[in-house]
């Protein structure tokens, strides 16, 4: 017999095994910690950005509504918003013979859908004319639908429910590959957030809308909080469309704004399973939701009450200081906001969702109350990133389903979808799209996620350099350039407010001397701006850095002839409005000085892309200058 | 020097040290506290303890959990920070579960020399404090050369040791 039998009795073998296992588990724990805080970083930055967005969205809307703008060759009496949202005349759009993409004919058939899938797999674009026609048709069909769709499992085997896709076409194609295309025998519900962040939001919409037109009773769409043109301005969809459709992007977006507002709010299966994007609040009223005019709420800021405040009211509080009679329009807006933005939590009660700036956190008691009231058995929602693609909470009553794999970074998470059978028992299918044929091991995956997360974080740190420097200085009473780890962590949190484990992250962000003190300026060493500038005000440069992506969108809106140039005056005026809206103080001529110092004037016009490129944060240690995502 | 003054100075230092340790533990705990309500899943406790730099084996983790007074049979159990903090603070103050030096780990591998064929690695995994299926698969994937079916511990050791 083999010696290995005897050695099992061997004490030293046993001891050696334990030792190795101890080390192994230790290493795994460290990896797990790194993975967790990387995901934490991604999530915190994402939510913080969403909050900033609220302030900015007021600005966008204000600018669009109030800036009248002299422009040669166009109707001087039209405001920017009217020009932006002109109804497209599709008949005037020619499709050249050189176009080899799909040519759609309405009413659409399964062949058209296949042609689209085939084209998108080969990275072709659908011509703008067909996009506009498709969107028009989609709007027409959606208008006929109620706010809440009722489905029954009686005649089909299973219904598939998918969550957030966020522009990840690969995930949608993978789902169709594993689960089959939508048809009368294969019904789907897509639970919102089809767009933003990923690079194929347009293609996903086209595919979903095409199937919606072909199988209107078998493919159902719920609206998500990203089906909102203000969100799209910030999170990449607007930019994607403007790059893919250089001549017609504004028309497409105009039509989409309408289409989004007509998306149904929720789906109920067998009167027992409620499916909606975000969640519920303690005031959620399904009958009220079913009766309101859903298309009146086009985006998160679409209510006069919001335009005059900075923060929207919570799920259960009255607007502060209001003595006026209840405003039905406000109630409608609030109910919709709650179902698109709320998140479940394990504590009882319903509190304002401070992370998101909209909706609320709802506890198991709120769920139970709603279920009792409407005789429901399950709530399926999306809206929150989950590493495994799904999560069950509230004692099995609430399911979160998230279908965008690798959402933050290659390897960050799986995606999943739910198969609901006629007994309404959910079955989960998980997947993960991978660029690599060899599956990366855990160490490699964590390494990738961690670098990406830290890179994002360092950029945020750089963009707040002035504030951080003064916060550090307050602790550094002797002017030594060093402070304790404790003080450093407190300073970081007070400025950035990301609720991150700063002590854990410290070795990655900043240098420490042998005495255990932090050399606080070292966190800026490896970062610099894209273009060295003779900055009159460093704080100004940082502001530009922080809001670079937003400014890009704003300038694109102003740039009506898509020349990439806007006049010096337009630029100044916009900048002034922008900073005053955000409450940022800048010297009157500071921006003028800055522009002159960069010397991007071309005959009194500015190439704003070049200008903004100067404020892109570059990591010195990177071989390629920072390649940003679609956003 | 006054007796009283000596004691109060030492108390101050001890208090400062304890405060620092408590903060460190709390922050590590928070990384795993998904809903920011001061509780973590009991299955993450081992992870948290190790990420604070300790090297307990599984039996020792269990012992700590018993001190925190949690029913481990219930897998959906949660551990509250208030119960975990005093137990863990004492662990760090007493400097228990110190790291094992690399050369000790190397000796451990060397004592297995001749048994590091793939099937014996599996035996090793099931000995001691047995690995879960997942842990074993991960070790086999990373540590065992698929062509020779041998674990080359000198190559594997740095992967275990370097962060």
PDB file of C-alpha atoms in Angstrom, chain A residues 309-593:
ATOM      1  CA  UNK A 309     -34.888  73.789  -3.733  1.00  0.00           C
ATOM      2  CA  UNK A 310     -31.587  72.028  -3.578  1.00  0.00           C
ATOM      3  CA  UNK A 311     -32.779  68.747  -2.135  1.00  0.00           C
ATOM      4  CA  UNK A 312     -35.905  66.876  -3.096  1.00  0.00           C
ATOM      5  CA  UNK A 313     -38.281  65.901  -0.298  1.00  0.00           C
ATOM      6  CA  UNK A 314     -37.850  62.445   1.180  1.00  0.00           C
ATOM      7  CA  UNK A 315     -40.234  59.565   0.717  1.00  0.00           C
ATOM      8  CA  UNK A 316     -42.306  60.381   3.741  1.00  0.00           C
ATOM      9  CA  UNK A 317     -41.696  63.994   4.701  1.00  0.00           C
ATOM     10  CA  UNK A 318     -43.647  67.040   3.637  1.00  0.00           C
ATOM     11  CA  UNK A 319     -41.711  69.797   1.827  1.00  0.00           C
ATOM     12  CA  UNK A 320     -40.163  71.917   4.518  1.00  0.00           C
ATOM     13  CA  UNK A 321     -41.926  75.081   5.514  1.00  0.00           C
ATOM     14  CA  UNK A 322     -44.819  74.488   3.170  1.00  0.00           C
ATOM     15  CA  UNK A 323     -48.232  75.667   4.297  1.00  0.00           C
ATOM     16  CA  UNK A 324     -49.898  75.422   0.920  1.00  0.00           C
ATOM     17  CA  UNK A 325     -52.527  72.771   0.174  1.00  0.00           C
ATOM     18  CA  UNK A 326     -51.135  69.434  -1.051  1.00  0.00           C
ATOM     19  CA  UNK A 327     -50.012  69.782  -4.647  1.00  0.00           C
ATOM     20  CA  UNK A 328     -51.173  66.767  -6.673  1.00  0.00           C
ATOM     21  CA  UNK A 329     -48.361  67.225  -9.174  1.00  0.00           C
ATOM     22  CA  UNK A 330     -45.812  67.113  -6.354  1.00  0.00           C
ATOM     23  CA  UNK A 331     -47.355  63.914  -5.026  1.00  0.00           C
ATOM     24  CA  UNK A 332     -47.136  62.312  -8.469  1.00  0.00           C
ATOM     25  CA  UNK A 333     -43.526  63.270  -8.845  1.00  0.00           C
ATOM     26  CA  UNK A 334     -42.695  61.954  -5.363  1.00  0.00           C
ATOM     27  CA  UNK A 335     -44.418  58.609  -5.929  1.00  0.00           C
ATOM     28  CA  UNK A 336     -42.509  58.079  -9.156  1.00  0.00           C
ATOM     29  CA  UNK A 337     -39.217  59.165  -7.619  1.00  0.00           C
ATOM     30  CA  UNK A 338     -39.723  56.676  -4.773  1.00  0.00           C
ATOM     31  CA  UNK A 339     -40.212  53.701  -7.034  1.00  0.00           C
ATOM     32  CA  UNK A 340     -37.287  54.593  -9.274  1.00  0.00           C
ATOM     33  CA  UNK A 341     -34.736  55.454  -6.591  1.00  0.00           C
ATOM     34  CA  UNK A 342     -35.406  53.641  -3.305  1.00  0.00           C
ATOM     35  CA  UNK A 343     -33.181  50.938  -1.790  1.00  0.00           C
ATOM     36  CA  UNK A 344     -34.088  48.171   0.687  1.00  0.00           C
ATOM     37  CA  UNK A 345     -32.330  48.025   4.043  1.00  0.00           C
ATOM     38  CA  UNK A 346     -32.511  45.578   6.905  1.00  0.00           C
ATOM     39  CA  UNK A 347     -33.594  48.132   9.489  1.00  0.00           C
ATOM     40  CA  UNK A 348     -37.277  48.817   9.885  1.00  0.00           C
ATOM     41  CA  UNK A 349     -38.718  52.135   8.869  1.00  0.00           C
ATOM     42  CA  UNK A 350     -38.545  54.466   5.903  1.00  0.00           C
ATOM     43  CA  UNK A 351     -35.841  57.135   5.852  1.00  0.00           C
ATOM     44  CA  UNK A 352     -34.691  59.526   3.111  1.00  0.00           C
ATOM     45  CA  UNK A 353     -32.083  57.984   0.838  1.00  0.00           C
ATOM     46  CA  UNK A 354     -29.262  60.389   1.540  1.00  0.00           C
ATOM     47  CA  UNK A 355     -26.764  58.477  -0.567  1.00  0.00           C
ATOM     48  CA  UNK A 356     -28.745  58.874  -3.743  1.00  0.00           C
ATOM     49  CA  UNK A 357     -30.475  62.177  -3.164  1.00  0.00           C
ATOM     50  CA  UNK A 358     -33.848  60.681  -4.100  1.00  0.00           C
ATOM     51  CA  UNK A 359     -36.277  58.014  -2.905  1.00  0.00           C
ATOM     52  CA  UNK A 360     -35.807  56.364   0.463  1.00  0.00           C
ATOM     53  CA  UNK A 361     -34.387  53.411   2.367  1.00  0.00           C
ATOM     54  CA  UNK A 362     -37.219  51.017   3.121  1.00  0.00           C
ATOM     55  CA  UNK A 363     -37.213  48.330   5.791  1.00  0.00           C
ATOM     56  CA  UNK A 364     -38.896  44.896   6.042  1.00  0.00           C
ATOM     57  CA  UNK A 365     -41.863  46.451   7.793  1.00  0.00           C
ATOM     58  CA  UNK A 366     -42.552  48.741   4.832  1.00  0.00           C
ATOM     59  CA  UNK A 367     -42.387  45.744   2.502  1.00  0.00           C
ATOM     60  CA  UNK A 368     -44.702  43.718   4.712  1.00  0.00           C
ATOM     61  CA  UNK A 369     -47.228  46.531   4.866  1.00  0.00           C
ATOM     62  CA  UNK A 370     -47.305  46.943   1.097  1.00  0.00           C
ATOM     63  CA  UNK A 371     -47.638  43.202   0.583  1.00  0.00           C
ATOM     64  CA  UNK A 372     -50.532  43.021   3.006  1.00  0.00           C
ATOM     65  CA  UNK A 373     -52.268  45.944   1.376  1.00  0.00           C
ATOM     66  CA  UNK A 374     -52.019  44.574  -2.166  1.00  0.00           C
ATOM     67  CA  UNK A 375     -51.837  40.877  -1.434  1.00  0.00           C
ATOM     68  CA  UNK A 376     -48.370  40.503  -2.928  1.00  0.00           C
ATOM     69  CA  UNK A 377     -45.839  37.720  -2.482  1.00  0.00           C
ATOM     70  CA  UNK A 378     -42.614  39.119  -3.895  1.00  0.00           C
ATOM     71  CA  UNK A 379     -40.905  42.339  -4.946  1.00  0.00           C
ATOM     72  CA  UNK A 380     -38.307  42.155  -7.701  1.00  0.00           C
ATOM     73  CA  UNK A 381     -36.212  45.270  -8.130  1.00  0.00           C
ATOM     74  CA  UNK A 382     -32.824  46.299  -9.511  1.00  0.00           C
ATOM     75  CA  UNK A 383     -31.002  49.612  -9.127  1.00  0.00           C
ATOM     76  CA  UNK A 384     -28.192  48.349  -6.887  1.00  0.00           C
ATOM     77  CA  UNK A 385     -24.941  46.723  -7.911  1.00  0.00           C
ATOM     78  CA  UNK A 386     -24.545  43.195  -6.482  1.00  0.00           C
ATOM     79  CA  UNK A 387     -21.291  41.230  -6.769  1.00  0.00           C
ATOM     80  CA  UNK A 388     -23.145  37.983  -7.464  1.00  0.00           C
ATOM     81  CA  UNK A 389     -25.672  39.591  -9.822  1.00  0.00           C
ATOM     82  CA  UNK A 390     -28.522  39.155  -7.372  1.00  0.00           C
ATOM     83  CA  UNK A 391     -29.367  39.341  -3.708  1.00  0.00           C
ATOM     84  CA  UNK A 392     -32.313  38.268  -1.586  1.00  0.00           C
ATOM     85  CA  UNK A 393     -33.404  40.404   1.343  1.00  0.00           C
ATOM     86  CA  UNK A 394     -36.325  41.084   3.676  1.00  0.00           C
ATOM     87  CA  UNK A 395     -36.609  37.447   4.539  1.00  0.00           C
ATOM     88  CA  UNK A 396     -36.996  36.286   0.950  1.00  0.00           C
ATOM     89  CA  UNK A 397     -39.587  38.887  -0.004  1.00  0.00           C
ATOM     90  CA  UNK A 398     -37.326  41.272  -1.910  1.00  0.00           C
ATOM     91  CA  UNK A 399     -35.009  40.235  -4.734  1.00  0.00           C
ATOM     92  CA  UNK A 400     -32.455  42.542  -6.307  1.00  0.00           C
ATOM     93  CA  UNK A 401     -31.491  41.551  -9.834  1.00  0.00           C
ATOM     94  CA  UNK A 402     -28.548  43.202 -11.595  1.00  0.00           C
ATOM     95  CA  UNK A 403     -27.631  42.122 -15.108  1.00  0.00           C
ATOM     96  CA  UNK A 404     -24.546  44.172 -15.965  1.00  0.00           C
ATOM     97  CA  UNK A 405     -21.507  41.986 -15.347  1.00  0.00           C
ATOM     98  CA  UNK A 406     -18.108  43.641 -14.888  1.00  0.00           C
ATOM     99  CA  UNK A 407     -19.997  46.803 -14.106  1.00  0.00           C
ATOM    100  CA  UNK A 408     -17.156  48.771 -12.527  1.00  0.00           C
ATOM    101  CA  UNK A 409     -14.263  46.931 -14.081  1.00  0.00           C
ATOM    102  CA  UNK A 410     -13.329  43.643 -15.694  1.00  0.00           C
ATOM    103  CA  UNK A 411     -13.855  41.066 -12.974  1.00  0.00           C
ATOM    104  CA  UNK A 412     -15.793  43.251 -10.547  1.00  0.00           C
ATOM    105  CA  UNK A 413     -19.029  41.239 -10.504  1.00  0.00           C
ATOM    106  CA  UNK A 414     -21.296  38.716 -12.121  1.00  0.00           C
ATOM    107  CA  UNK A 415     -24.597  39.532 -13.783  1.00  0.00           C
ATOM    108  CA  UNK A 416     -27.752  37.475 -13.337  1.00  0.00           C
ATOM    109  CA  UNK A 417     -31.342  37.051 -14.469  1.00  0.00           C
ATOM    110  CA  UNK A 418     -34.380  35.394 -12.886  1.00  0.00           C
ATOM    111  CA  UNK A 419     -36.533  32.640 -14.321  1.00  0.00           C
ATOM    112  CA  UNK A 420     -40.013  32.740 -12.806  1.00  0.00           C
ATOM    113  CA  UNK A 421     -42.145  29.637 -13.251  1.00  0.00           C
ATOM    114  CA  UNK A 422     -45.956  29.477 -12.879  1.00  0.00           C
ATOM    115  CA  UNK A 423     -45.492  28.619  -9.188  1.00  0.00           C
ATOM    116  CA  UNK A 424     -43.617  31.913  -8.961  1.00  0.00           C
ATOM    117  CA  UNK A 425     -40.513  30.292  -7.543  1.00  0.00           C
ATOM    118  CA  UNK A 426     -37.470  32.198  -8.748  1.00  0.00           C
ATOM    119  CA  UNK A 427     -34.470  30.495 -10.283  1.00  0.00           C
ATOM    120  CA  UNK A 428     -31.269  32.494 -10.760  1.00  0.00           C
ATOM    121  CA  UNK A 429     -28.867  32.230 -13.670  1.00  0.00           C
ATOM    122  CA  UNK A 430     -25.500  33.931 -13.265  1.00  0.00           C
ATOM    123  CA  UNK A 431     -22.911  34.817 -15.869  1.00  0.00           C
ATOM    124  CA  UNK A 432     -19.895  36.967 -16.472  1.00  0.00           C
ATOM    125  CA  UNK A 433     -18.644  38.273 -19.791  1.00  0.00           C
ATOM    126  CA  UNK A 434     -14.909  37.899 -20.148  1.00  0.00           C
ATOM    127  CA  UNK A 435     -12.431  39.288 -22.632  1.00  0.00           C
ATOM    128  CA  UNK A 436      -9.903  36.632 -21.745  1.00  0.00           C
ATOM    129  CA  UNK A 437     -10.079  33.010 -22.806  1.00  0.00           C
ATOM    130  CA  UNK A 438      -8.202  31.889 -19.722  1.00  0.00           C
ATOM    131  CA  UNK A 439     -10.110  32.657 -16.595  1.00  0.00           C
ATOM    132  CA  UNK A 440      -8.116  34.984 -14.414  1.00  0.00           C
ATOM    133  CA  UNK A 441      -7.448  33.714 -10.934  1.00  0.00           C
ATOM    134  CA  UNK A 442      -8.675  35.584  -7.899  1.00  0.00           C
ATOM    135  CA  UNK A 443      -5.419  37.426  -7.309  1.00  0.00           C
ATOM    136  CA  UNK A 444      -5.346  38.779 -10.838  1.00  0.00           C
ATOM    137  CA  UNK A 445      -8.982  39.796 -10.730  1.00  0.00           C
ATOM    138  CA  UNK A 446      -8.627  41.587  -7.434  1.00  0.00           C
ATOM    139  CA  UNK A 447      -5.488  43.278  -8.731  1.00  0.00           C
ATOM    140  CA  UNK A 448      -7.348  44.623 -11.766  1.00  0.00           C
ATOM    141  CA  UNK A 449     -10.318  45.880  -9.794  1.00  0.00           C
ATOM    142  CA  UNK A 450      -8.109  47.413  -7.171  1.00  0.00           C
ATOM    143  CA  UNK A 451      -5.975  49.393  -9.637  1.00  0.00           C
ATOM    144  CA  UNK A 452      -9.020  50.755 -11.391  1.00  0.00           C
ATOM    145  CA  UNK A 453     -10.674  51.749  -8.126  1.00  0.00           C
ATOM    146  CA  UNK A 454      -7.558  53.428  -6.783  1.00  0.00           C
ATOM    147  CA  UNK A 455      -7.078  55.287 -10.035  1.00  0.00           C
ATOM    148  CA  UNK A 456     -10.582  56.760  -9.770  1.00  0.00           C
ATOM    149  CA  UNK A 457      -9.956  57.653  -6.195  1.00  0.00           C
ATOM    150  CA  UNK A 458      -6.651  59.371  -6.913  1.00  0.00           C
ATOM    151  CA  UNK A 459      -8.324  61.481  -9.558  1.00  0.00           C
ATOM    152  CA  UNK A 460     -10.903  62.569  -7.080  1.00  0.00           C
ATOM    153  CA  UNK A 461      -8.163  63.373  -4.605  1.00  0.00           C
ATOM    154  CA  UNK A 462      -6.366  65.469  -7.165  1.00  0.00           C
ATOM    155  CA  UNK A 463      -9.518  67.336  -8.079  1.00  0.00           C
ATOM    156  CA  UNK A 464      -9.879  68.406  -4.440  1.00  0.00           C
ATOM    157  CA  UNK A 465      -6.262  69.302  -3.929  1.00  0.00           C
ATOM    158  CA  UNK A 466      -6.750  72.795  -2.550  1.00  0.00           C
ATOM    159  CA  UNK A 467      -9.386  71.793  -0.044  1.00  0.00           C
ATOM    160  CA  UNK A 468      -7.368  68.820   1.094  1.00  0.00           C
ATOM    161  CA  UNK A 469      -4.192  70.844   1.456  1.00  0.00           C
ATOM    162  CA  UNK A 470      -5.915  73.341   3.739  1.00  0.00           C
ATOM    163  CA  UNK A 471      -7.569  70.570   5.735  1.00  0.00           C
ATOM    164  CA  UNK A 472      -4.174  68.914   6.287  1.00  0.00           C
ATOM    165  CA  UNK A 473      -2.608  72.233   7.227  1.00  0.00           C
ATOM    166  CA  UNK A 474      -5.105  72.614  10.043  1.00  0.00           C
ATOM    167  CA  UNK A 475      -3.729  69.503  11.713  1.00  0.00           C
ATOM    168  CA  UNK A 476      -0.131  70.356  10.946  1.00  0.00           C
ATOM    169  CA  UNK A 477       0.312  73.046  13.565  1.00  0.00           C
ATOM    170  CA  UNK A 478       4.099  72.948  13.428  1.00  0.00           C
ATOM    171  CA  UNK A 479       4.307  73.138   9.658  1.00  0.00           C
ATOM    172  CA  UNK A 480       6.349  69.933   9.407  1.00  0.00           C
ATOM    173  CA  UNK A 481       4.448  68.535   6.430  1.00  0.00           C
ATOM    174  CA  UNK A 482       3.527  65.451   8.492  1.00  0.00           C
ATOM    175  CA  UNK A 483       0.485  64.527  10.535  1.00  0.00           C
ATOM    176  CA  UNK A 484      -0.757  61.424  12.334  1.00  0.00           C
ATOM    177  CA  UNK A 485      -2.598  58.687  10.462  1.00  0.00           C
ATOM    178  CA  UNK A 486      -5.690  59.491  12.485  1.00  0.00           C
ATOM    179  CA  UNK A 487      -5.640  63.161  11.527  1.00  0.00           C
ATOM    180  CA  UNK A 488      -4.936  62.313   7.918  1.00  0.00           C
ATOM    181  CA  UNK A 489      -7.935  59.960   7.788  1.00  0.00           C
ATOM    182  CA  UNK A 490     -10.190  62.546   9.359  1.00  0.00           C
ATOM    183  CA  UNK A 491      -9.059  65.240   6.944  1.00  0.00           C
ATOM    184  CA  UNK A 492      -9.642  62.980   3.941  1.00  0.00           C
ATOM    185  CA  UNK A 493     -13.129  62.087   5.072  1.00  0.00           C
ATOM    186  CA  UNK A 494     -14.116  65.644   5.935  1.00  0.00           C
ATOM    187  CA  UNK A 495     -13.256  66.880   2.446  1.00  0.00           C
ATOM    188  CA  UNK A 496     -14.199  63.936   0.245  1.00  0.00           C
ATOM    189  CA  UNK A 497     -17.076  62.517   2.318  1.00  0.00           C
ATOM    190  CA  UNK A 498     -16.905  59.099   0.734  1.00  0.00           C
ATOM    191  CA  UNK A 499     -17.059  57.013   3.945  1.00  0.00           C
ATOM    192  CA  UNK A 500     -14.092  54.899   2.886  1.00  0.00           C
ATOM    193  CA  UNK A 501     -11.700  52.875   5.109  1.00  0.00           C
ATOM    194  CA  UNK A 502      -8.905  55.446   4.837  1.00  0.00           C
ATOM    195  CA  UNK A 503      -6.543  53.605   7.205  1.00  0.00           C
ATOM    196  CA  UNK A 504      -6.735  50.492   5.047  1.00  0.00           C
ATOM    197  CA  UNK A 505      -6.142  52.549   1.913  1.00  0.00           C
ATOM    198  CA  UNK A 506      -3.365  54.638   3.320  1.00  0.00           C
ATOM    199  CA  UNK A 507      -0.432  52.538   2.005  1.00  0.00           C
ATOM    200  CA  UNK A 508      -1.793  52.931  -1.514  1.00  0.00           C
ATOM    201  CA  UNK A 509      -2.392  56.635  -1.345  1.00  0.00           C
ATOM    202  CA  UNK A 510       0.277  58.336   0.672  1.00  0.00           C
ATOM    203  CA  UNK A 511       3.768  57.841   2.111  1.00  0.00           C
ATOM    204  CA  UNK A 512       4.567  57.343   5.752  1.00  0.00           C
ATOM    205  CA  UNK A 513       7.855  58.045   7.516  1.00  0.00           C
ATOM    206  CA  UNK A 514       9.507  55.610   9.969  1.00  0.00           C
ATOM    207  CA  UNK A 515       7.943  57.484  12.917  1.00  0.00           C
ATOM    208  CA  UNK A 516       4.510  56.474  11.742  1.00  0.00           C
ATOM    209  CA  UNK A 517       3.506  59.896  10.489  1.00  0.00           C
ATOM    210  CA  UNK A 518       1.965  60.641   7.139  1.00  0.00           C
ATOM    211  CA  UNK A 519       3.710  62.884   4.641  1.00  0.00           C
ATOM    212  CA  UNK A 520       0.429  64.343   3.477  1.00  0.00           C
ATOM    213  CA  UNK A 521       1.512  66.083   0.289  1.00  0.00           C
ATOM    214  CA  UNK A 522       2.849  62.825  -1.126  1.00  0.00           C
ATOM    215  CA  UNK A 523      -0.645  61.835  -2.289  1.00  0.00           C
ATOM    216  CA  UNK A 524      -0.337  64.417  -5.065  1.00  0.00           C
ATOM    217  CA  UNK A 525       3.089  63.387  -6.274  1.00  0.00           C
ATOM    218  CA  UNK A 526       2.187  61.001  -9.041  1.00  0.00           C
ATOM    219  CA  UNK A 527      -0.642  63.002 -10.511  1.00  0.00           C
ATOM    220  CA  UNK A 528      -0.674  66.000 -12.744  1.00  0.00           C
ATOM    221  CA  UNK A 529      -2.906  67.859 -15.129  1.00  0.00           C
ATOM    222  CA  UNK A 530      -2.860  66.949 -18.810  1.00  0.00           C
ATOM    223  CA  UNK A 531      -1.376  70.211 -19.840  1.00  0.00           C
ATOM    224  CA  UNK A 532       0.850  72.308 -17.643  1.00  0.00           C
ATOM    225  CA  UNK A 533      -0.813  75.667 -17.219  1.00  0.00           C
ATOM    226  CA  UNK A 534       0.310  78.910 -15.695  1.00  0.00           C
ATOM    227  CA  UNK A 535      -2.619  78.726 -13.354  1.00  0.00           C
ATOM    228  CA  UNK A 536      -3.766  81.972 -11.903  1.00  0.00           C
ATOM    229  CA  UNK A 537      -5.903  80.071  -9.421  1.00  0.00           C
ATOM    230  CA  UNK A 538      -5.221  76.398  -8.654  1.00  0.00           C
ATOM    231  CA  UNK A 539      -8.724  76.101  -7.236  1.00  0.00           C
ATOM    232  CA  UNK A 540     -10.131  77.108 -10.596  1.00  0.00           C
ATOM    233  CA  UNK A 541      -8.116  74.450 -12.377  1.00  0.00           C
ATOM    234  CA  UNK A 542      -9.381  71.859  -9.910  1.00  0.00           C
ATOM    235  CA  UNK A 543     -12.979  72.884 -10.468  1.00  0.00           C
ATOM    236  CA  UNK A 544     -12.501  72.453 -14.177  1.00  0.00           C
ATOM    237  CA  UNK A 545     -10.975  69.070 -13.479  1.00  0.00           C
ATOM    238  CA  UNK A 546     -13.883  67.986 -11.338  1.00  0.00           C
ATOM    239  CA  UNK A 547     -16.576  69.103 -13.730  1.00  0.00           C
ATOM    240  CA  UNK A 548     -14.757  68.406 -16.941  1.00  0.00           C
ATOM    241  CA  UNK A 549     -17.249  65.829 -18.193  1.00  0.00           C
ATOM    242  CA  UNK A 550     -20.225  68.034 -17.425  1.00  0.00           C
ATOM    243  CA  UNK A 551     -18.723  71.059 -19.097  1.00  0.00           C
ATOM    244  CA  UNK A 552     -18.093  68.962 -22.157  1.00  0.00           C
ATOM    245  CA  UNK A 553     -21.770  68.207 -22.463  1.00  0.00           C
ATOM    246  CA  UNK A 554     -22.774  71.807 -21.875  1.00  0.00           C
ATOM    247  CA  UNK A 555     -20.441  73.057 -24.555  1.00  0.00           C
ATOM    248  CA  UNK A 556     -21.714  70.434 -26.940  1.00  0.00           C
ATOM    249  CA  UNK A 557     -25.219  71.696 -26.378  1.00  0.00           C
ATOM    250  CA  UNK A 558     -24.193  75.266 -27.120  1.00  0.00           C
ATOM    251  CA  UNK A 559     -22.201  74.259 -30.171  1.00  0.00           C
ATOM    252  CA  UNK A 560     -25.090  74.169 -32.610  1.00  0.00           C
ATOM    253  CA  UNK A 561     -23.163  73.636 -35.804  1.00  0.00           C
ATOM    254  CA  UNK A 562     -20.990  70.927 -34.250  1.00  0.00           C
ATOM    255  CA  UNK A 563     -17.847  72.696 -35.252  1.00  0.00           C
ATOM    256  CA  UNK A 564     -16.182  71.967 -31.949  1.00  0.00           C
ATOM    257  CA  UNK A 565     -15.819  75.714 -31.462  1.00  0.00           C
ATOM    258  CA  UNK A 566     -17.741  78.195 -29.378  1.00  0.00           C
ATOM    259  CA  UNK A 567     -17.145  81.890 -29.131  1.00  0.00           C
ATOM    260  CA  UNK A 568     -15.070  83.342 -26.376  1.00  0.00           C
ATOM    261  CA  UNK A 569     -18.109  85.258 -25.179  1.00  0.00           C
ATOM    262  CA  UNK A 570     -20.344  82.190 -25.028  1.00  0.00           C
ATOM    263  CA  UNK A 571     -17.626  80.411 -23.151  1.00  0.00           C
ATOM    264  CA  UNK A 572     -17.253  83.201 -20.595  1.00  0.00           C
ATOM    265  CA  UNK A 573     -20.940  83.613 -20.087  1.00  0.00           C
ATOM    266  CA  UNK A 574     -21.521  79.901 -19.621  1.00  0.00           C
ATOM    267  CA  UNK A 575     -18.653  79.662 -17.225  1.00  0.00           C
ATOM    268  CA  UNK A 576     -19.977  82.540 -15.145  1.00  0.00           C
ATOM    269  CA  UNK A 577     -23.435  81.005 -14.925  1.00  0.00           C
ATOM    270  CA  UNK A 578     -21.982  77.627 -14.117  1.00  0.00           C
ATOM    271  CA  UNK A 579     -19.862  78.811 -11.218  1.00  0.00           C
ATOM    272  CA  UNK A 580     -22.588  81.006  -9.814  1.00  0.00           C
ATOM    273  CA  UNK A 581     -25.039  78.106  -9.875  1.00  0.00           C
ATOM    274  CA  UNK A 582     -22.651  75.900  -8.016  1.00  0.00           C
ATOM    275  CA  UNK A 583     -21.844  78.680  -5.579  1.00  0.00           C
ATOM    276  CA  UNK A 584     -18.172  78.634  -6.516  1.00  0.00           C
ATOM    277  CA  UNK A 585     -16.385  81.916  -6.103  1.00  0.00           C
ATOM    278  CA  UNK A 586     -14.033  82.890  -8.861  1.00  0.00           C
ATOM    279  CA  UNK A 587     -12.435  86.177  -9.759  1.00  0.00           C
ATOM    280  CA  UNK A 588     -14.227  87.895 -12.608  1.00  0.00           C
ATOM    281  CA  UNK A 589     -11.491  87.641 -15.156  1.00  0.00           C
ATOM    282  CA  UNK A 590      -9.926  84.428 -13.886  1.00  0.00           C
ATOM    283  CA  UNK A 591     -11.351  82.292 -16.633  1.00  0.00           C
ATOM    284  CA  UNK A 592     -10.279  84.782 -19.273  1.00  0.00           C
ATOM    285  CA  UNK A 593      -6.739  84.693 -17.943  1.00  0.00           C
TER     286      UNK A 593
END
